[in-house]
JSON list of C-alpha atoms in Angstrom, two decimals:
[
{"chain": "A", "resi": 182, "resn": "UNK", "atom": "CA", "xyz": [15.62, 5.14, -12.01]},
{"chain": "A", "resi": 183, "resn": "UNK", "atom": "CA", "xyz": [16.21, 3.15, -8.82]},
{"chain": "A", "resi": 184, "resn": "UNK", "atom": "CA", "xyz": [19.34, 5.16, -7.95]},
{"chain": "A", "resi": 185, "resn": "UNK", "atom": "CA", "xyz": [17.58, 8.44, -8.69]},
{"chain": "A", "resi": 186, "resn": "UNK", "atom": "CA", "xyz": [14.60, 7.47, -6.47]},
{"chain": "A", "resi": 187, "resn": "UNK", "atom": "CA", "xyz": [16.94, 6.38, -3.67]},
{"chain": "A", "resi": 188, "resn": "UNK", "atom": "CA", "xyz": [18.82, 9.68, -3.90]},
{"chain": "A", "resi": 189, "resn": "UNK", "atom": "CA", "xyz": [15.60, 11.70, -3.62]},
{"chain": "A", "resi": 190, "resn": "UNK", "atom": "CA", "xyz": [13.98, 9.57, -0.92]},
{"chain": "A", "resi": 191, "resn": "UNK", "atom": "CA", "xyz": [17.01, 8.91, 1.28]},
{"chain": "A", "resi": 192, "resn": "UNK", "atom": "CA", "xyz": [19.44, 11.77, 0.65]},
{"chain": "A", "resi": 193, "resn": "UNK", "atom": "CA", "xyz": [17.23, 14.73, -0.13]},
{"chain": "A", "resi": 194, "resn": "UNK", "atom": "CA", "xyz": [14.09, 13.87, 1.86]},
{"chain": "A", "resi": 195, "resn": "UNK", "atom": "CA", "xyz": [15.87, 12.03, 4.69]},
{"chain": "A", "resi": 196, "resn": "UNK", "atom": "CA", "xyz": [13.70, 8.88, 4.76]},
{"chain": "A", "resi": 197, "resn": "UNK", "atom": "CA", "xyz": [15.01, 5.40, 5.53]},
{"chain": "A", "resi": 198, "resn": "UNK", "atom": "CA", "xyz": [13.86, 1.83, 5.09]},
{"chain": "A", "resi": 199, "resn": "UNK", "atom": "CA", "xyz": [13.58, -0.52, 8.04]},
{"chain": "A", "resi": 200, "resn": "UNK", "atom": "CA", "xyz": [13.53, -3.88, 6.31]},
{"chain": "A", "resi": 201, "resn": "UNK", "atom": "CA", "xyz": [12.46, -4.19, 2.68]},
{"chain": "A", "resi": 202, "resn": "UNK", "atom": "CA", "xyz": [9.83, -5.56, 0.37]},
{"chain": "A", "resi": 203, "resn": "UNK", "atom": "CA", "xyz": [10.12, -9.37, 0.17]},
{"chain": "A", "resi": 204, "resn": "UNK", "atom": "CA", "xyz": [11.98, -10.37, -2.98]},
{"chain": "A", "resi": 205, "resn": "UNK", "atom": "CA", "xyz": [11.46, -14.12, -2.79]},
{"chain": "A", "resi": 206, "resn": "UNK", "atom": "CA", "xyz": [7.65, -13.88, -3.05]},
{"chain": "A", "resi": 207, "resn": "UNK", "atom": "CA", "xyz": [6.18, -12.82, -6.38]},
{"chain": "A", "resi": 208, "resn": "UNK", "atom": "CA", "xyz": [2.63, -12.08, -5.23]},
{"chain": "A", "resi": 209, "resn": "UNK", "atom": "CA", "xyz": [1.37, -10.20, -2.20]},
{"chain": "A", "resi": 210, "resn": "UNK", "atom": "CA", "xyz": [-0.81, -7.37, -0.98]},
{"chain": "A", "resi": 211, "resn": "UNK", "atom": "CA", "xyz": [0.97, -4.37, 0.55]},
{"chain": "A", "resi": 212, "resn": "UNK", "atom": "CA", "xyz": [-0.96, -2.30, 3.06]},
{"chain": "A", "resi": 213, "resn": "UNK", "atom": "CA", "xyz": [0.57, 1.09, 3.78]},
{"chain": "A", "resi": 214, "resn": "UNK", "atom": "CA", "xyz": [-0.65, 3.26, 6.64]},
{"chain": "A", "resi": 215, "resn": "UNK", "atom": "CA", "xyz": [-1.45, 5.70, 7.97]},
{"chain": "A", "resi": 216, "resn": "UNK", "atom": "CA", "xyz": [-2.84, 7.46, 4.90]},
{"chain": "A", "resi": 217, "resn": "UNK", "atom": "CA", "xyz": [-3.37, 11.07, 6.00]},
{"chain": "A", "resi": 218, "resn": "UNK", "atom": "CA", "xyz": [-2.18, 13.26, 3.11]},
{"chain": "A", "resi": 219, "resn": "UNK", "atom": "CA", "xyz": [-1.72, 13.48, -0.64]},
{"chain": "A", "resi": 220, "resn": "UNK", "atom": "CA", "xyz": [2.03, 13.44, 0.15]},
{"chain": "A", "resi": 221, "resn": "UNK", "atom": "CA", "xyz": [1.74, 9.72, 1.00]},
{"chain": "A", "resi": 222, "resn": "UNK", "atom": "CA", "xyz": [1.39, 8.87, -2.69]},
{"chain": "A", "resi": 223, "resn": "UNK", "atom": "CA", "xyz": [4.71, 10.35, -3.89]},
{"chain": "A", "resi": 224, "resn": "UNK", "atom": "CA", "xyz": [6.51, 8.86, -0.87]},
{"chain": "A", "resi": 225, "resn": "UNK", "atom": "CA", "xyz": [5.00, 5.44, -1.67]},
{"chain": "A", "resi": 226, "resn": "UNK", "atom": "CA", "xyz": [5.94, 5.74, -5.36]},
{"chain": "A", "resi": 227, "resn": "UNK", "atom": "CA", "xyz": [9.51, 6.80, -4.48]},
{"chain": "A", "resi": 228, "resn": "UNK", "atom": "CA", "xyz": [9.72, 3.87, -2.03]},
{"chain": "A", "resi": 229, "resn": "UNK", "atom": "CA", "xyz": [8.56, 1.44, -4.67]},
{"chain": "A", "resi": 230, "resn": "UNK", "atom": "CA", "xyz": [11.03, 2.82, -7.19]},
{"chain": "A", "resi": 231, "resn": "UNK", "atom": "CA", "xyz": [13.85, 2.83, -4.62]},
{"chain": "A", "resi": 232, "resn": "UNK", "atom": "CA", "xyz": [13.16, -0.84, -3.89]},
{"chain": "A", "resi": 233, "resn": "UNK", "atom": "CA", "xyz": [13.32, -1.78, -7.56]},
{"chain": "A", "resi": 234, "resn": "UNK", "atom": "CA", "xyz": [10.07, -3.80, -7.34]},
{"chain": "A", "resi": 235, "resn": "UNK", "atom": "CA", "xyz": [6.82, -3.02, -9.10]},
{"chain": "A", "resi": 236, "resn": "UNK", "atom": "CA", "xyz": [3.91, -2.53, -6.73]},
{"chain": "A", "resi": 237, "resn": "UNK", "atom": "CA", "xyz": [0.66, -1.67, -8.51]},
{"chain": "A", "resi": 238, "resn": "UNK", "atom": "CA", "xyz": [-2.17, 0.38, -7.04]},
{"chain": "A", "resi": 239, "resn": "UNK", "atom": "CA", "xyz": [-5.80, 1.22, -7.60]},
{"chain": "A", "resi": 240, "resn": "UNK", "atom": "CA", "xyz": [-7.31, 4.68, -7.35]},
{"chain": "A", "resi": 241, "resn": "UNK", "atom": "CA", "xyz": [-10.58, 6.50, -7.84]},
{"chain": "A", "resi": 242, "resn": "UNK", "atom": "CA", "xyz": [-11.38, 6.77, -11.52]},
{"chain": "A", "resi": 243, "resn": "UNK", "atom": "CA", "xyz": [-11.32, 10.58, -11.50]},
{"chain": "A", "resi": 244, "resn": "UNK", "atom": "CA", "xyz": [-7.52, 10.43, -11.06]},
{"chain": "A", "resi": 245, "resn": "UNK", "atom": "CA", "xyz": [-7.26, 8.63, -14.39]},
{"chain": "A", "resi": 246, "resn": "UNK", "atom": "CA", "xyz": [-9.37, 11.12, -16.36]},
{"chain": "A", "resi": 247, "resn": "UNK", "atom": "CA", "xyz": [-7.97, 14.03, -18.30]},
{"chain": "A", "resi": 248, "resn": "UNK", "atom": "CA", "xyz": [-4.34, 14.79, -19.00]},
{"chain": "A", "resi": 249, "resn": "UNK", "atom": "CA", "xyz": [-2.91, 12.91, -16.02]},
{"chain": "A", "resi": 250, "resn": "UNK", "atom": "CA", "xyz": [-4.58, 9.55, -16.68]},
{"chain": "A", "resi": 251, "resn": "UNK", "atom": "CA", "xyz": [-1.61, 8.30, -18.70]},
{"chain": "A", "resi": 252, "resn": "UNK", "atom": "CA", "xyz": [0.73, 9.33, -15.87]},
{"chain": "A", "resi": 253, "resn": "UNK", "atom": "CA", "xyz": [-1.11, 7.32, -13.19]},
{"chain": "A", "resi": 254, "resn": "UNK", "atom": "CA", "xyz": [-1.44, 4.31, -15.51]},
{"chain": "A", "resi": 255, "resn": "UNK", "atom": "CA", "xyz": [2.28, 4.55, -16.30]},
{"chain": "A", "resi": 256, "resn": "UNK", "atom": "CA", "xyz": [3.01, 4.40, -12.57]},
{"chain": "A", "resi": 257, "resn": "UNK", "atom": "CA", "xyz": [1.14, 1.09, -12.36]},
{"chain": "A", "resi": 258, "resn": "UNK", "atom": "CA", "xyz": [-2.32, 2.34, -11.45]},
{"chain": "A", "resi": 259, "resn": "UNK", "atom": "CA", "xyz": [-5.74, 1.00, -12.34]},
{"chain": "A", "resi": 260, "resn": "UNK", "atom": "CA", "xyz": [-8.90, 3.13, -12.08]},
{"chain": "A", "resi": 261, "resn": "UNK", "atom": "CA", "xyz": [-11.79, 2.00, -9.88]},
{"chain": "A", "resi": 262, "resn": "UNK", "atom": "CA", "xyz": [-15.35, 3.26, -10.22]},
{"chain": "A", "resi": 263, "resn": "UNK", "atom": "CA", "xyz": [-16.47, 3.40, -6.61]},
{"chain": "A", "resi": 264, "resn": "UNK", "atom": "CA", "xyz": [-20.00, 4.47, -7.58]},
{"chain": "A", "resi": 265, "resn": "UNK", "atom": "CA", "xyz": [-20.77, 1.03, -9.04]},
{"chain": "A", "resi": 266, "resn": "UNK", "atom": "CA", "xyz": [-21.48, -1.98, -6.88]},
{"chain": "A", "resi": 267, "resn": "UNK", "atom": "CA", "xyz": [-19.13, -4.32, -8.73]},
{"chain": "A", "resi": 268, "resn": "UNK", "atom": "CA", "xyz": [-17.28, -7.00, -6.86]},
{"chain": "A", "resi": 269, "resn": "UNK", "atom": "CA", "xyz": [-13.86, -5.40, -6.85]},
{"chain": "A", "resi": 270, "resn": "UNK", "atom": "CA", "xyz": [-12.40, -8.02, -4.51]},
{"chain": "A", "resi": 271, "resn": "UNK", "atom": "CA", "xyz": [-13.19, -10.86, -6.91]},
{"chain": "A", "resi": 272, "resn": "UNK", "atom": "CA", "xyz": [-11.87, -8.87, -9.87]},
{"chain": "A", "resi": 273, "resn": "UNK", "atom": "CA", "xyz": [-8.55, -8.27, -8.10]},
{"chain": "A", "resi": 274, "resn": "UNK", "atom": "CA", "xyz": [-8.33, -11.91, -6.98]},
{"chain": "A", "resi": 275, "resn": "UNK", "atom": "CA", "xyz": [-8.70, -12.84, -10.67]},
{"chain": "A", "resi": 276, "resn": "UNK", "atom": "CA", "xyz": [-5.78, -10.53, -11.53]},
{"chain": "A", "resi": 277, "resn": "UNK", "atom": "CA", "xyz": [-3.63, -12.26, -8.90]},
{"chain": "A", "resi": 278, "resn": "UNK", "atom": "CA", "xyz": [-4.62, -15.65, -10.29]},
{"chain": "A", "resi": 279, "resn": "UNK", "atom": "CA", "xyz": [-3.86, -14.64, -13.90]},
{"chain": "A", "resi": 280, "resn": "UNK", "atom": "CA", "xyz": [-0.44, -13.14, -13.30]},
{"chain": "A", "resi": 281, "resn": "UNK", "atom": "CA", "xyz": [2.82, -14.85, -12.46]},
{"chain": "A", "resi": 282, "resn": "UNK", "atom": "CA", "xyz": [4.02, -11.81, -10.52]},
{"chain": "A", "resi": 283, "resn": "UNK", "atom": "CA", "xyz": [1.78, -9.18, -8.95]},
{"chain": "A", "resi": 284, "resn": "UNK", "atom": "CA", "xyz": [2.01, -6.92, -5.92]},
{"chain": "A", "resi": 285, "resn": "UNK", "atom": "CA", "xyz": [-0.82, -4.59, -5.01]},
{"chain": "A", "resi": 286, "resn": "UNK", "atom": "CA", "xyz": [-0.46, -1.63, -2.67]},
{"chain": "A", "resi": 287, "resn": "UNK", "atom": "CA", "xyz": [-3.53, -0.43, -0.78]},
{"chain": "A", "resi": 288, "resn": "UNK", "atom": "CA", "xyz": [-4.43, 1.90, 2.02]},
{"chain": "A", "resi": 289, "resn": "UNK", "atom": "CA", "xyz": [-6.46, -0.03, 4.60]},
{"chain": "A", "resi": 290, "resn": "UNK", "atom": "CA", "xyz": [-8.21, 3.19, 5.62]},
{"chain": "A", "resi": 291, "resn": "UNK", "atom": "CA", "xyz": [-9.52, 3.73, 2.09]},
{"chain": "A", "resi": 292, "resn": "UNK", "atom": "CA", "xyz": [-9.31, 7.52, 2.53]},
{"chain": "A", "resi": 293, "resn": "UNK", "atom": "CA", "xyz": [-7.06, 10.27, 3.87]},
{"chain": "A", "resi": 294, "resn": "UNK", "atom": "CA", "xyz": [-9.59, 11.14, 6.55]},
{"chain": "A", "resi": 295, "resn": "UNK", "atom": "CA", "xyz": [-9.54, 9.80, 10.09]},
{"chain": "A", "resi": 296, "resn": "UNK", "atom": "CA", "xyz": [-11.37, 6.48, 10.29]},
{"chain": "A", "resi": 297, "resn": "UNK", "atom": "CA", "xyz": [-12.40, 4.36, 13.24]},
{"chain": "A", "resi": 298, "resn": "UNK", "atom": "CA", "xyz": [-12.41, 1.15, 11.24]},
{"chain": "A", "resi": 299, "resn": "UNK", "atom": "CA", "xyz": [-10.33, -0.04, 8.30]},
{"chain": "A", "resi": 300, "resn": "UNK", "atom": "CA", "xyz": [-11.84, -1.27, 5.06]},
{"chain": "A", "resi": 301, "resn": "UNK", "atom": "CA", "xyz": [-11.65, -5.06, 4.69]},
{"chain": "A", "resi": 302, "resn": "UNK", "atom": "CA", "xyz": [-11.08, -5.45, 0.94]},
{"chain": "A", "resi": 303, "resn": "UNK", "atom": "CA", "xyz": [-7.32, -5.97, 1.27]},
{"chain": "A", "resi": 304, "resn": "UNK", "atom": "CA", "xyz": [-7.97, -8.83, 3.70]},
{"chain": "A", "resi": 305, "resn": "UNK", "atom": "CA", "xyz": [-10.42, -10.62, 1.41]},
{"chain": "A", "resi": 306, "resn": "UNK", "atom": "CA", "xyz": [-8.19, -10.07, -1.61]},
{"chain": "A", "resi": 307, "resn": "UNK", "atom": "CA", "xyz": [-5.26, -11.72, 0.19]},
{"chain": "A", "resi": 308, "resn": "UNK", "atom": "CA", "xyz": [-7.47, -14.50, 1.45]},
{"chain": "A", "resi": 309, "resn": "UNK", "atom": "CA", "xyz": [-9.12, -15.14, -1.94]},
{"chain": "A", "resi": 310, "resn": "UNK", "atom": "CA", "xyz": [-5.83, -15.07, -3.85]},
{"chain": "A", "resi": 311, "resn": "UNK", "atom": "CA", "xyz": [-4.02, -17.04, -1.13]},
{"chain": "A", "resi": 312, "resn": "UNK", "atom": "CA", "xyz": [-1.24, -14.45, -0.95]},
{"chain": "A", "resi": 313, "resn": "UNK", "atom": "CA", "xyz": [0.37, -12.85, 2.09]},
{"chain": "A", "resi": 314, "resn": "UNK", "atom": "CA", "xyz": [0.01, -9.31, 3.31]},
{"chain": "A", "resi": 315, "resn": "UNK", "atom": "CA", "xyz": [3.10, -7.14, 3.77]},
{"chain": "A", "resi": 316, "resn": "UNK", "atom": "CA", "xyz": [2.65, -4.09, 5.97]},
{"chain": "A", "resi": 317, "resn": "UNK", "atom": "CA", "xyz": [4.55, -0.85, 5.35]},
{"chain": "A", "resi": 318, "resn": "UNK", "atom": "CA", "xyz": [4.45, 2.20, 7.61]},
{"chain": "A", "resi": 319, "resn": "UNK", "atom": "CA", "xyz": [4.39, 5.77, 6.36]},
{"chain": "A", "resi": 320, "resn": "UNK", "atom": "CA", "xyz": [5.96, 7.12, 9.55]},
{"chain": "A", "resi": 321, "resn": "UNK", "atom": "CA", "xyz": [6.47, 10.84, 9.03]},
{"chain": "A", "resi": 322, "resn": "UNK", "atom": "CA", "xyz": [7.53, 11.43, 12.64]},
{"chain": "A", "resi": 323, "resn": "UNK", "atom": "CA", "xyz": [10.61, 9.21, 12.24]},
{"chain": "A", "resi": 324, "resn": "UNK", "atom": "CA", "xyz": [10.82, 9.48, 8.43]},
{"chain": "A", "resi": 325, "resn": "UNK", "atom": "CA", "xyz": [10.88, 5.73, 8.04]},
{"chain": "A", "resi": 326, "resn": "UNK", "atom": "CA", "xyz": [9.13, 3.10, 6.05]},
{"chain": "A", "resi": 327, "resn": "UNK", "atom": "CA", "xyz": [9.14, -0.09, 8.05]},
{"chain": "A", "resi": 328, "resn": "UNK", "atom": "CA", "xyz": [8.24, -3.36, 6.34]},
{"chain": "A", "resi": 329, "resn": "UNK", "atom": "CA", "xyz": [6.75, -6.41, 8.00]},
{"chain": "A", "resi": 330, "resn": "UNK", "atom": "CA", "xyz": [7.44, -10.00, 7.21]},
{"chain": "A", "resi": 331, "resn": "UNK", "atom": "CA", "xyz": [4.80, -11.52, 4.92]},
{"chain": "A", "resi": 332, "resn": "UNK", "atom": "CA", "xyz": [1.69, -12.50, 6.88]},
{"chain": "A", "resi": 333, "resn": "UNK", "atom": "CA", "xyz": [-0.81, -15.08, 5.69]},
{"chain": "A", "resi": 334, "resn": "UNK", "atom": "CA", "xyz": [-4.31, -14.43, 6.97]},
{"chain": "A", "resi": 335, "resn": "UNK", "atom": "CA", "xyz": [-5.96, -17.03, 9.16]},
{"chain": "A", "resi": 336, "resn": "UNK", "atom": "CA", "xyz": [-9.56, -18.01, 9.78]},
{"chain": "A", "resi": 337, "resn": "UNK", "atom": "CA", "xyz": [-9.63, -15.59, 12.72]},
{"chain": "A", "resi": 338, "resn": "UNK", "atom": "CA", "xyz": [-10.32, -12.17, 11.18]},
{"chain": "A", "resi": 339, "resn": "UNK", "atom": "CA", "xyz": [-10.37, -10.35, 14.52]},
{"chain": "A", "resi": 340, "resn": "UNK", "atom": "CA", "xyz": [-6.95, -11.72, 15.51]},
{"chain": "A", "resi": 341, "resn": "UNK", "atom": "CA", "xyz": [-5.55, -10.89, 12.06]},
{"chain": "A", "resi": 342, "resn": "UNK", "atom": "CA", "xyz": [-6.77, -7.29, 12.28]},
{"chain": "A", "resi": 343, "resn": "UNK", "atom": "CA", "xyz": [-5.41, -6.96, 15.82]},
{"chain": "A", "resi": 344, "resn": "UNK", "atom": "CA", "xyz": [-2.03, -8.10, 14.44]},
{"chain": "A", "resi": 345, "resn": "UNK", "atom": "CA", "xyz": [-2.19, -5.57, 11.58]},
{"chain": "A", "resi": 346, "resn": "UNK", "atom": "CA", "xyz": [-3.20, -2.72, 13.85]},
{"chain": "A", "resi": 347, "resn": "UNK", "atom": "CA", "xyz": [-0.43, -3.53, 16.34]},
{"chain": "A", "resi": 348, "resn": "UNK", "atom": "CA", "xyz": [2.16, -3.13, 13.56]},
{"chain": "A", "resi": 349, "resn": "UNK", "atom": "CA", "xyz": [0.94, 0.42, 12.91]},
{"chain": "A", "resi": 350, "resn": "UNK", "atom": "CA", "xyz": [0.41, 1.36, 16.57]},
{"chain": "A", "resi": 351, "resn": "UNK", "atom": "CA", "xyz": [1.74, 4.87, 17.32]},
{"chain": "A", "resi": 352, "resn": "UNK", "atom": "CA", "xyz": [2.89, 5.46, 13.72]},
{"chain": "A", "resi": 353, "resn": "UNK", "atom": "CA", "xyz": [2.33, 9.12, 12.88]},
{"chain": "A", "resi": 354, "resn": "UNK", "atom": "CA", "xyz": [1.22, 10.14, 9.41]},
{"chain": "A", "resi": 355, "resn": "UNK", "atom": "CA", "xyz": [1.89, 13.46, 7.68]},
{"chain": "A", "resi": 356, "resn": "UNK", "atom": "CA", "xyz": [-1.18, 14.81, 9.51]},
{"chain": "A", "resi": 357, "resn": "UNK", "atom": "CA", "xyz": [-0.86, 13.07, 12.90]},
{"chain": "A", "resi": 358, "resn": "UNK", "atom": "CA", "xyz": [-4.35, 14.08, 14.02]},
{"chain": "A", "resi": 359, "resn": "UNK", "atom": "CA", "xyz": [-5.70, 11.84, 11.22]},
{"chain": "A", "resi": 360, "resn": "UNK", "atom": "CA", "xyz": [-3.49, 8.86, 12.14]}
]
């Protein structure tokens, strides 16, 4: 499957990796941005498959209903009911603490629409689970997925977010006007 994914992603679609997912760390949060189109999901799944590492994801529960629910679960997804006020951060921290190996991919924007401010859940998940954050671009302009070194959050949230945002500065999504 890895070779097939690499063939599609690199040869047919023309994407490239700049760096790679860390292999020596078994637990981390991956934030991928910008998230501007439904096309981001298949590119992210192909990237994960091409890397040979499992990176799980969460998605709105409607994706997991009906005939495609088994498909999204099979890809490593977990449904989230965003209409309830459950403490999702704590629940995900518990998953990190229970598992020996777990990587979770999230979009810091939380939507495909243009946002002025990122959601903060990924930050508090990493902080609560004491795991690093790995950043991955979805750069459609250059057709590259660039990976950061693992970054452990500090006590200075503003500085951490400035660091994250600088990594994604000028990265163009599928719909650049939403980047």
